[in-house]
Amino acid sequence: MDGPEYFTAAHPTAAAGGPGGPGGTVGDGYDPYPAGPYPADPYAADAPGNTRAFPAGDPYRGAAPHGQQQPPYYGGAYDDGGYGQQPPPSYGQDQQPPYGQDNVTVYRAGGQSAPHVSGPRPQWRELFVGIFRSPTATFDRTRDHQVWLPALTVSLLYGVLAVLGIGLTHDDIVNSTFSVALTGLFAAAVGFTVAGAVFGAVTYALARQLGGDGPWKSTVGLAVLIGWLTDAPRLLLDLVLPSGSPVVQVVGWATWGLCAYLLTSMVRRVHDLPWGKAAGAAAVQLVALLVLIKLPTLG
């Protein structure tokens, strides 16, 4: 019985007219299995009884970076998380995706200001200088911290300067006895401290009513610092110049304008409000500073 065709097919040399081909016989010196080398047969692996080795992965897909795995292969296509997108990274059970890459939009109250850059609580010198030199960065950094001690210290000192800077109270303190003068200075210091805290609390309450989300401890403390620090240059000039002096008048109105800008900027950054709502929240404190403190002393 004849075997399959691929066992009885003529050798290529026989088809070409060589030994064993037309006119050639085995007796003529033809060897059906001559000693190599033979040319490589590209289809030899497809013959029955042979197995072709296929490379793992998709040969038409770029190699994955070192240390990473290809996405899973499902039904002839790679699950890459969507057309033209890279596969999402996998995280362990105890791992969390990095901040800002979890595809979750965090709602903030106003949505008008840039993201906050929080940090450690600034020292006193950094806080006082930063309020005037880099207010935005300072307010962002101080947003989640309390500044009670600096605010209390500045309030007490401002109360003493205010009593000595106003003409009528200055004469009363200077011409009175030591105990009376000390009592007057202490009462003024406490009174201005309480007034600053009330002004800051009103600003905080208005900011929350307008949609702000800032903490009260930083709002009240920063409001006190801004209100008293901006008016300190005018009080220092009042110690050596009369209140009606043009220099004192100009400095008084300029510092009030600076207070309005810094206070509005503080509310905007701490409570994440647009400029209009931040100005509305700071308006009551600004009017109170102008009517109760600025105008009486400037007049």
Coordinates of C-alpha atoms in Angstrom, one line a residue:
M1 CA 0.0 0.0 0.0
D2 CA 1.4 3.3 -1.0
G3 CA 2.1 5.8 1.8
P4 CA 0.9 9.4 1.9
E5 CA 2.0 11.8 -0.8
Y6 CA 4.5 13.7 1.4
F7 CA 6.4 10.4 2.0
T8 CA 6.6 9.5 -1.8
A9 CA 7.0 12.9 -3.3
A10 CA 10.0 13.2 -5.7
H11 CA 13.1 15.0 -4.4
P12 CA 13.6 18.4 -5.9
T13 CA 16.7 17.3 -7.6
A14 CA 14.7 14.6 -9.4
A15 CA 12.2 17.1 -10.7
A16 CA 15.1 19.0 -12.1
G17 CA 16.5 16.2 -14.1
G18 CA 19.2 15.1 -11.7
P19 CA 19.8 11.5 -10.6
G20 CA 16.6 9.8 -9.7
G21 CA 14.6 12.2 -11.9
P22 CA 13.5 11.5 -15.5
G23 CA 16.1 9.2 -16.7
G24 CA 17.9 8.8 -13.4
T25 CA 17.8 5.6 -11.2
V26 CA 19.0 4.7 -7.8
G27 CA 21.6 2.4 -9.4
D28 CA 23.1 5.4 -11.1
G29 CA 24.5 6.6 -7.7
Y30 CA 21.4 8.5 -6.6
D31 CA 21.0 8.8 -2.8
P32 CA 17.4 9.6 -1.7
Y33 CA 18.7 11.0 1.6
P34 CA 21.9 12.7 0.8
A35 CA 24.0 14.2 3.7
G36 CA 23.0 17.9 4.3
P37 CA 23.1 20.8 4.4
Y38 CA 19.6 21.4 3.2
P39 CA 17.9 24.8 2.7
A40 CA 15.5 25.7 5.5
D41 CA 11.9 24.7 4.7
P42 CA 9.6 27.6 6.0
Y43 CA 6.6 25.3 5.9
A44 CA 8.1 22.3 7.7
A45 CA 6.5 23.3 11.0
D46 CA 3.0 23.2 9.4
A47 CA 3.3 19.5 8.4
P48 CA 1.3 16.9 10.3
G49 CA 3.1 15.8 13.4
N50 CA 4.9 19.1 14.0
T51 CA 4.0 22.0 16.3
R52 CA 4.7 25.6 15.5
A53 CA 5.8 27.8 18.5
F54 CA 4.0 31.1 18.7
P55 CA 5.4 34.0 20.7
A56 CA 3.6 35.1 23.8
G57 CA 1.8 38.4 23.7
D58 CA 0.8 40.4 20.7
P59 CA 3.6 40.7 18.1
Y60 CA 2.0 43.9 16.7
R61 CA 1.8 45.6 20.1
G62 CA 4.7 47.5 21.6
A63 CA 6.6 45.9 24.4
A64 CA 5.5 46.9 27.9
P65 CA 8.0 48.9 29.9
H66 CA 10.3 47.1 32.2
G67 CA 8.5 45.9 35.3
Q68 CA 5.0 46.2 33.9
Q69 CA 2.6 43.7 32.4
Q70 CA 0.5 43.8 29.3
P71 CA -3.2 44.3 29.7
P72 CA -5.3 41.1 29.7
Y73 CA -6.3 39.5 26.4
Y74 CA -10.0 38.9 25.9
G75 CA -11.4 37.3 22.7
G76 CA -8.8 38.6 20.3
A77 CA -8.6 42.2 21.7
Y78 CA -6.7 43.8 24.5
D79 CA -8.8 45.5 27.2
D80 CA -7.0 48.8 27.2
G81 CA -9.7 50.7 29.1
G82 CA -11.2 52.3 26.0
Y83 CA -10.2 53.1 22.4
G84 CA -6.9 54.9 22.3
Q85 CA -6.3 54.9 26.0
Q86 CA -3.8 53.2 28.2
P87 CA -4.9 50.5 30.6
P88 CA -5.7 51.8 34.1
P89 CA -3.0 51.1 36.7
S90 CA -3.7 48.4 39.3
Y91 CA -3.4 49.1 43.0
G92 CA -3.1 46.6 45.8
Q93 CA -5.7 46.2 48.5
D94 CA -3.9 48.6 50.9
Q95 CA -2.8 51.0 48.3
Q96 CA -4.6 54.2 47.2
P97 CA -4.3 56.0 43.9
P98 CA -2.1 59.1 44.1
Y99 CA -3.9 62.4 44.9
G100 CA -5.3 64.0 41.8
Q101 CA -5.5 60.8 39.8
D102 CA -8.5 59.1 41.2
N103 CA -10.9 60.6 38.6
V104 CA -13.0 62.1 41.4
T105 CA -13.9 65.8 41.2
V106 CA -13.7 67.4 44.6
Y107 CA -16.4 70.1 45.1
R108 CA -15.3 73.4 46.6
A109 CA -17.5 76.1 47.7
G110 CA -16.9 78.9 45.2
G111 CA -14.8 77.2 42.6
Q112 CA -13.2 80.4 41.5
S113 CA -9.7 80.3 43.0
A114 CA -6.7 78.1 42.4
P115 CA -6.1 75.0 44.4
H116 CA -4.7 75.6 47.8
V117 CA -1.2 74.7 48.7
S118 CA -1.2 73.8 52.4
G119 CA 1.9 73.6 54.5
P120 CA 3.2 73.8 58.1
R121 CA 2.0 76.7 60.2
P122 CA 4.3 79.8 59.5
Q123 CA 6.3 81.3 62.3
W124 CA 5.5 84.8 63.6
R125 CA 8.0 86.6 61.4
E126 CA 6.9 84.6 58.3
L127 CA 3.3 85.3 59.1
F128 CA 3.7 89.1 59.6
V129 CA 5.9 89.6 56.6
G130 CA 4.0 87.2 54.4
I131 CA 0.7 89.0 54.9
F132 CA 2.1 92.0 53.1
R133 CA 4.7 90.4 50.8
S134 CA 3.0 87.3 49.5
P135 CA -0.6 87.4 50.9
T136 CA -2.0 84.6 48.7
A137 CA 0.6 82.1 49.6
T138 CA 0.4 83.0 53.2
F139 CA -3.4 82.7 53.4
D140 CA -3.3 79.4 51.7
R141 CA -0.6 78.1 54.0
T142 CA -2.4 79.4 57.1
R143 CA -5.9 78.2 56.1
D144 CA -5.8 75.1 58.2
H145 CA -4.0 76.5 61.2
Q146 CA -4.9 78.8 64.1
V147 CA -3.1 82.0 64.8
W148 CA -4.6 82.9 68.2
L149 CA -1.4 83.9 70.0
P150 CA -0.1 86.3 67.3
A151 CA -3.6 87.8 67.0
L152 CA -3.9 88.2 70.8
T153 CA -0.4 89.8 71.0
V154 CA -1.0 92.3 68.2
S155 CA -4.5 93.2 69.6
L156 CA -3.0 94.1 73.0
L157 CA -0.3 96.2 71.5
Y158 CA -2.6 97.9 69.2
G159 CA -4.9 98.8 72.0
V160 CA -2.1 100.5 73.9
L161 CA -1.0 102.4 70.8
A162 CA -4.5 103.4 70.0
V163 CA -4.9 105.0 73.4
L164 CA -1.6 106.8 73.2
G165 CA -2.2 107.9 69.6
I166 CA -5.6 109.5 70.1
G167 CA -5.2 113.1 71.2
L168 CA -7.8 113.2 74.1
T169 CA -6.9 109.9 75.6
H170 CA -3.2 110.5 75.2
D171 CA -3.4 113.6 77.4
D172 CA -5.5 111.8 80.0
I173 CA -3.0 108.9 80.2
V174 CA 0.1 111.1 80.3
N175 CA -1.3 113.5 82.9
S176 CA -2.8 110.8 85.3
T177 CA -1.2 108.8 88.0
F178 CA 0.5 105.5 87.3
S179 CA -2.3 103.3 88.5
V180 CA -4.9 105.2 86.5
A181 CA -2.7 105.1 83.4
L182 CA -2.0 101.4 83.8
T183 CA -5.7 100.7 84.2
G184 CA -6.6 102.8 81.2
L185 CA -4.0 101.0 79.0
F186 CA -5.1 97.6 80.2
A187 CA -8.8 98.4 79.6
A188 CA -8.0 99.7 76.1
A189 CA -5.9 96.6 75.3
V190 CA -8.7 94.3 76.4
G191 CA -11.4 96.3 74.6
F192 CA -9.6 96.3 71.2
T193 CA -8.9 92.6 71.6
V194 CA -12.6 91.9 72.1
A195 CA -13.5 94.3 69.3
G196 CA -11.1 92.6 66.9
A197 CA -12.5 89.2 67.7
V198 CA -16.1 90.4 67.2
F199 CA -15.1 91.9 63.8
G200 CA -13.5 88.7 62.7
A201 CA -16.4 86.6 63.9
V202 CA -18.8 88.7 61.8
T203 CA -16.6 88.3 58.8
Y204 CA -16.5 84.6 59.2
A205 CA -20.3 84.4 59.7
L206 CA -20.9 86.4 56.5
A207 CA -18.5 84.3 54.5
R208 CA -20.2 81.1 55.6
Q209 CA -23.6 82.6 54.7
L210 CA -22.3 83.4 51.2
G211 CA -21.2 79.8 50.6
G212 CA -17.7 79.8 52.1
D213 CA -16.2 76.7 53.6
G214 CA -13.2 78.0 55.5
P215 CA -12.5 77.2 59.2
W216 CA -13.4 79.8 61.8
K217 CA -10.1 79.7 63.7
S218 CA -8.0 80.9 60.8
T219 CA -10.6 83.4 59.5
V220 CA -11.0 85.2 62.9
G221 CA -7.3 85.2 63.6
L222 CA -6.2 86.5 60.2
A223 CA -9.0 89.1 60.2
V224 CA -7.7 90.5 63.5
L225 CA -4.1 90.5 62.3
I226 CA -5.0 92.3 59.0
G227 CA -7.2 94.9 60.8
W228 CA -4.6 95.9 63.4
L229 CA -1.4 95.5 61.5
T230 CA -2.5 97.6 58.6
D231 CA -3.4 100.5 60.9
A232 CA -0.2 100.3 63.0
P233 CA 1.8 102.8 60.8
R234 CA -0.9 105.5 61.3
L235 CA -0.8 105.0 65.0
L236 CA 3.0 105.3 65.1
L237 CA 2.7 108.6 63.2
D238 CA 0.1 109.8 65.6
L239 CA 2.6 109.5 68.4
V240 CA 4.8 112.3 66.9
L241 CA 2.4 114.2 64.6
P242 CA -1.1 115.7 65.2
S243 CA -4.0 113.7 63.9
G244 CA -5.0 116.4 61.4
S245 CA -1.6 116.3 59.7
P246 CA -1.7 115.7 56.0
V247 CA 0.8 112.9 56.3
V248 CA -1.3 111.1 58.9
Q249 CA -4.4 111.6 56.8
V250 CA -2.8 110.2 53.7
V251 CA -1.3 107.2 55.6
G252 CA -4.7 106.6 57.3
W253 CA -6.7 106.3 54.1
A254 CA -3.9 104.4 52.3
T255 CA -3.7 101.8 55.1
W256 CA -7.5 101.4 55.1
G257 CA -7.5 100.7 51.4
L258 CA -4.7 98.1 52.0
C259 CA -6.8 96.6 54.8
A260 CA -9.7 96.3 52.4
Y261 CA -7.6 94.5 49.8
L262 CA -5.9 92.1 52.2
L263 CA -9.1 91.3 54.1
T264 CA -11.0 90.5 50.8
S265 CA -8.1 88.4 49.6
M266 CA -8.0 86.5 52.8
V267 CA -11.7 85.7 52.7
R268 CA -11.4 84.7 49.1
R269 CA -8.5 82.3 49.7
V270 CA -9.6 80.8 53.0
H271 CA -13.3 80.4 52.0
D272 CA -12.8 79.8 48.3
L273 CA -15.2 82.5 47.2
P274 CA -15.1 84.8 44.2
W275 CA -14.0 88.4 44.6
G276 CA -17.5 89.8 44.8
K277 CA -18.7 87.5 47.6
A278 CA -15.4 87.9 49.5
A279 CA -15.8 91.7 49.4
G280 CA -19.3 91.4 50.7
A281 CA -18.2 89.2 53.6
A282 CA -15.5 91.7 54.5
A283 CA -17.6 94.8 54.1
V284 CA -19.0 94.9 57.6
Q285 CA -15.6 94.7 59.3
L286 CA -14.2 97.4 56.9
V287 CA -17.1 99.8 57.6
A288 CA -16.7 99.2 61.4
L289 CA -13.0 99.9 61.2
L290 CA -13.7 103.1 59.2
V291 CA -16.5 104.5 61.3
L292 CA -15.5 103.4 64.8
I293 CA -11.7 103.8 64.6
K294 CA -10.4 105.6 61.5
L295 CA -12.7 108.6 61.2
P296 CA -12.7 109.6 64.9
T297 CA -8.9 109.5 65.0
L298 CA -8.4 111.1 61.6
G299 CA -10.8 113.9 62.5

